[in-house]
Amino acid sequence: MTPRLAHLHEVEAITRLIDAAYQPYRDQGVVLPDVSGGIDRAIAAGQVWVTGRAEVQGVLMVLLAPPKAHLMNVAVSPDARGKGLGGKLIGHAVGLATEAGCVEIALATHQELAENIALYKHLGWTETAREGARVMMTRLL
């Protein structure tokens, strides 16, 4: 499925999906920041991409500000996990950043989300710093 820009009428569905995607971590006691706030503003700014036809399956939030880009969030519906959708969304972000003339893309994740850190490393990202529980990573384009 090719990601498409999200629409404002999808705010509620996107918020539910993001919260559901991160709930297993919260259930394990991981304290996360607000991961679904400001969706309406991000959609209006053209920073939110989604996949899915009848219902949203994946969400990508990316800020393009050449020469850098920032991967703000990637979330996949619990029903769609393990099918490579997260990797495809991350690849879409890299493609958007490259097309926009960015030379690097950065992100921050949580130190307790080891599987996410491993996925980013597998996809060519490098850890650049740690601040408290935050792990900063960058990928050169």
Short mmCIF file of C-alpha atoms in Angstrom, two decimals:
data_model
loop_
_atom_site.label_atom_id
_atom_site.label_comp_id
_atom_site.label_asym_id
_atom_site.label_seq_id
_atom_site.Cartn_x
_atom_site.Cartn_y
_atom_site.Cartn_z
CA MET A 1 0.00 0.00 0.00
CA THR A 2 1.29 3.42 -0.94
CA PRO A 3 1.05 6.00 1.85
CA ARG A 4 -1.12 9.05 1.18
CA LEU A 5 -1.51 12.36 2.96
CA ALA A 6 -3.99 12.18 5.83
CA HIS A 7 -7.21 14.20 5.92
CA LEU A 8 -8.60 16.16 8.85
CA HIS A 9 -11.67 13.89 9.05
CA GLU A 10 -9.26 11.06 9.98
CA VAL A 11 -7.92 12.70 13.18
CA GLU A 12 -9.93 10.45 15.51
CA ALA A 13 -8.99 7.23 13.68
CA ILE A 14 -5.31 8.23 13.56
CA THR A 15 -5.28 9.13 17.25
CA ARG A 16 -6.87 5.76 18.15
CA LEU A 17 -4.36 3.87 16.02
CA ILE A 18 -1.34 5.65 17.51
CA ASP A 19 -2.59 5.12 21.07
CA ALA A 20 -3.31 1.44 20.35
CA ALA A 21 0.12 0.95 18.78
CA TYR A 22 1.90 2.28 21.88
CA GLN A 23 -0.40 0.69 24.48
CA PRO A 24 1.60 -2.57 24.77
CA TYR A 25 4.62 -0.53 25.89
CA ARG A 26 2.53 1.32 28.46
CA ASP A 27 1.17 -2.03 29.66
CA GLN A 28 4.80 -3.05 30.29
CA GLY A 29 5.27 0.05 32.45
CA VAL A 30 7.16 2.15 29.89
CA VAL A 31 6.43 5.82 30.54
CA LEU A 32 6.01 7.54 27.19
CA PRO A 33 5.34 11.16 26.31
CA ASP A 34 2.09 12.13 24.57
CA VAL A 35 2.39 10.28 21.26
CA SER A 36 -0.90 11.32 19.68
CA GLY A 37 -1.33 14.99 20.53
CA GLY A 38 -1.48 17.65 17.84
CA ILE A 39 -2.55 15.34 15.03
CA ASP A 40 -4.94 17.94 13.61
CA ARG A 41 -2.18 20.56 13.36
CA ALA A 42 0.25 18.07 11.82
CA ILE A 43 -2.34 17.02 9.21
CA ALA A 44 -3.03 20.66 8.35
CA ALA A 45 0.73 21.17 7.91
CA GLY A 46 0.98 18.20 5.51
CA GLN A 47 3.12 16.16 7.90
CA VAL A 48 0.93 13.05 8.31
CA TRP A 49 0.78 10.14 5.91
CA VAL A 50 -1.43 7.06 6.28
CA THR A 51 -1.95 3.65 4.73
CA GLY A 52 -5.14 1.65 4.57
CA ARG A 53 -8.32 1.73 2.56
CA ALA A 54 -11.39 1.11 4.68
CA GLU A 55 -9.52 1.96 7.86
CA VAL A 56 -6.14 3.42 8.72
CA GLN A 57 -3.50 0.68 9.16
CA GLY A 58 -0.35 2.78 9.51
CA VAL A 59 0.63 6.35 10.33
CA LEU A 60 3.77 8.29 9.47
CA MET A 61 4.51 11.77 10.77
CA VAL A 62 7.49 13.50 9.17
CA LEU A 63 8.71 17.10 9.19
CA LEU A 64 10.64 18.14 6.09
CA ALA A 65 12.84 21.17 6.75
CA PRO A 66 15.77 20.97 4.32
CA PRO A 67 18.59 20.35 4.77
CA LYS A 68 17.23 18.13 7.57
CA ALA A 69 14.10 16.09 8.14
CA HIS A 70 12.63 14.72 11.35
CA LEU A 71 10.75 11.43 11.62
CA MET A 72 8.25 12.37 14.32
CA ASN A 73 6.21 9.17 14.60
CA VAL A 74 5.57 5.81 12.99
CA ALA A 75 2.68 3.70 14.23
CA VAL A 76 1.13 0.52 12.90
CA SER A 77 -2.23 -0.91 13.88
CA PRO A 78 -1.90 -3.93 16.20
CA ASP A 79 -3.77 -5.95 13.52
CA ALA A 80 -1.15 -5.06 10.89
CA ARG A 81 2.00 -5.62 12.96
CA GLY A 82 4.68 -7.96 11.68
CA LYS A 83 3.84 -7.43 8.00
CA GLY A 84 6.59 -4.93 7.15
CA LEU A 85 4.34 -1.89 7.17
CA GLY A 86 6.51 0.02 9.66
CA GLY A 87 9.56 -0.45 7.47
CA LYS A 88 7.61 0.70 4.40
CA LEU A 89 6.46 3.84 6.23
CA ILE A 90 10.02 4.59 7.34
CA GLY A 91 11.17 4.06 3.75
CA HIS A 92 8.50 6.50 2.59
CA ALA A 93 9.82 9.10 5.06
CA VAL A 94 13.35 8.62 3.74
CA GLY A 95 12.07 9.01 0.17
CA LEU A 96 10.15 12.19 1.01
CA ALA A 97 13.19 13.65 2.75
CA THR A 98 15.45 12.81 -0.18
CA GLU A 99 13.01 14.34 -2.68
CA ALA A 100 12.82 17.49 -0.53
CA GLY A 101 16.61 17.87 -0.74
CA CYS A 102 17.36 16.88 2.84
CA VAL A 103 20.81 15.48 3.59
CA GLU A 104 19.80 13.71 6.80
CA ILE A 105 16.77 12.54 8.71
CA ALA A 106 16.67 12.34 12.49
CA LEU A 107 14.38 10.79 15.08
CA ALA A 108 14.04 10.25 18.80
CA THR A 109 12.76 7.05 20.36
CA HIS A 110 12.58 5.59 23.84
CA GLN A 111 15.43 3.51 25.30
CA GLU A 112 12.99 0.78 26.34
CA LEU A 113 11.68 0.31 22.80
CA ALA A 114 14.54 -2.03 21.91
CA GLU A 115 12.77 -3.58 18.91
CA ASN A 116 12.26 -0.13 17.39
CA ILE A 117 15.91 0.81 17.95
CA ALA A 118 16.98 -2.47 16.33
CA LEU A 119 14.69 -1.83 13.32
CA TYR A 120 16.08 1.67 12.82
CA LYS A 121 19.66 0.36 13.00
CA HIS A 122 18.78 -2.37 10.49
CA LEU A 123 17.41 0.35 8.17
CA GLY A 124 20.62 2.37 8.27
CA TRP A 125 20.15 4.70 11.23
CA THR A 126 22.94 5.50 13.68
CA GLU A 127 22.50 6.32 17.35
CA THR A 128 23.86 9.83 17.94
CA ALA A 129 22.97 10.62 21.57
CA ARG A 130 20.97 9.70 24.66
CA GLU A 131 19.20 12.15 26.92
CA GLY A 132 17.44 10.47 29.80
CA ALA A 133 15.17 7.85 28.25
CA ARG A 134 15.38 9.41 24.77
CA VAL A 135 17.57 7.82 22.11
CA MET A 136 18.42 10.12 19.20
CA MET A 137 19.22 8.57 15.85
CA THR A 138 20.19 9.92 12.42
CA ARG A 139 20.39 8.57 8.91
CA LEU A 140 22.38 10.32 6.22
CA LEU A 141 20.62 10.57 2.86
#
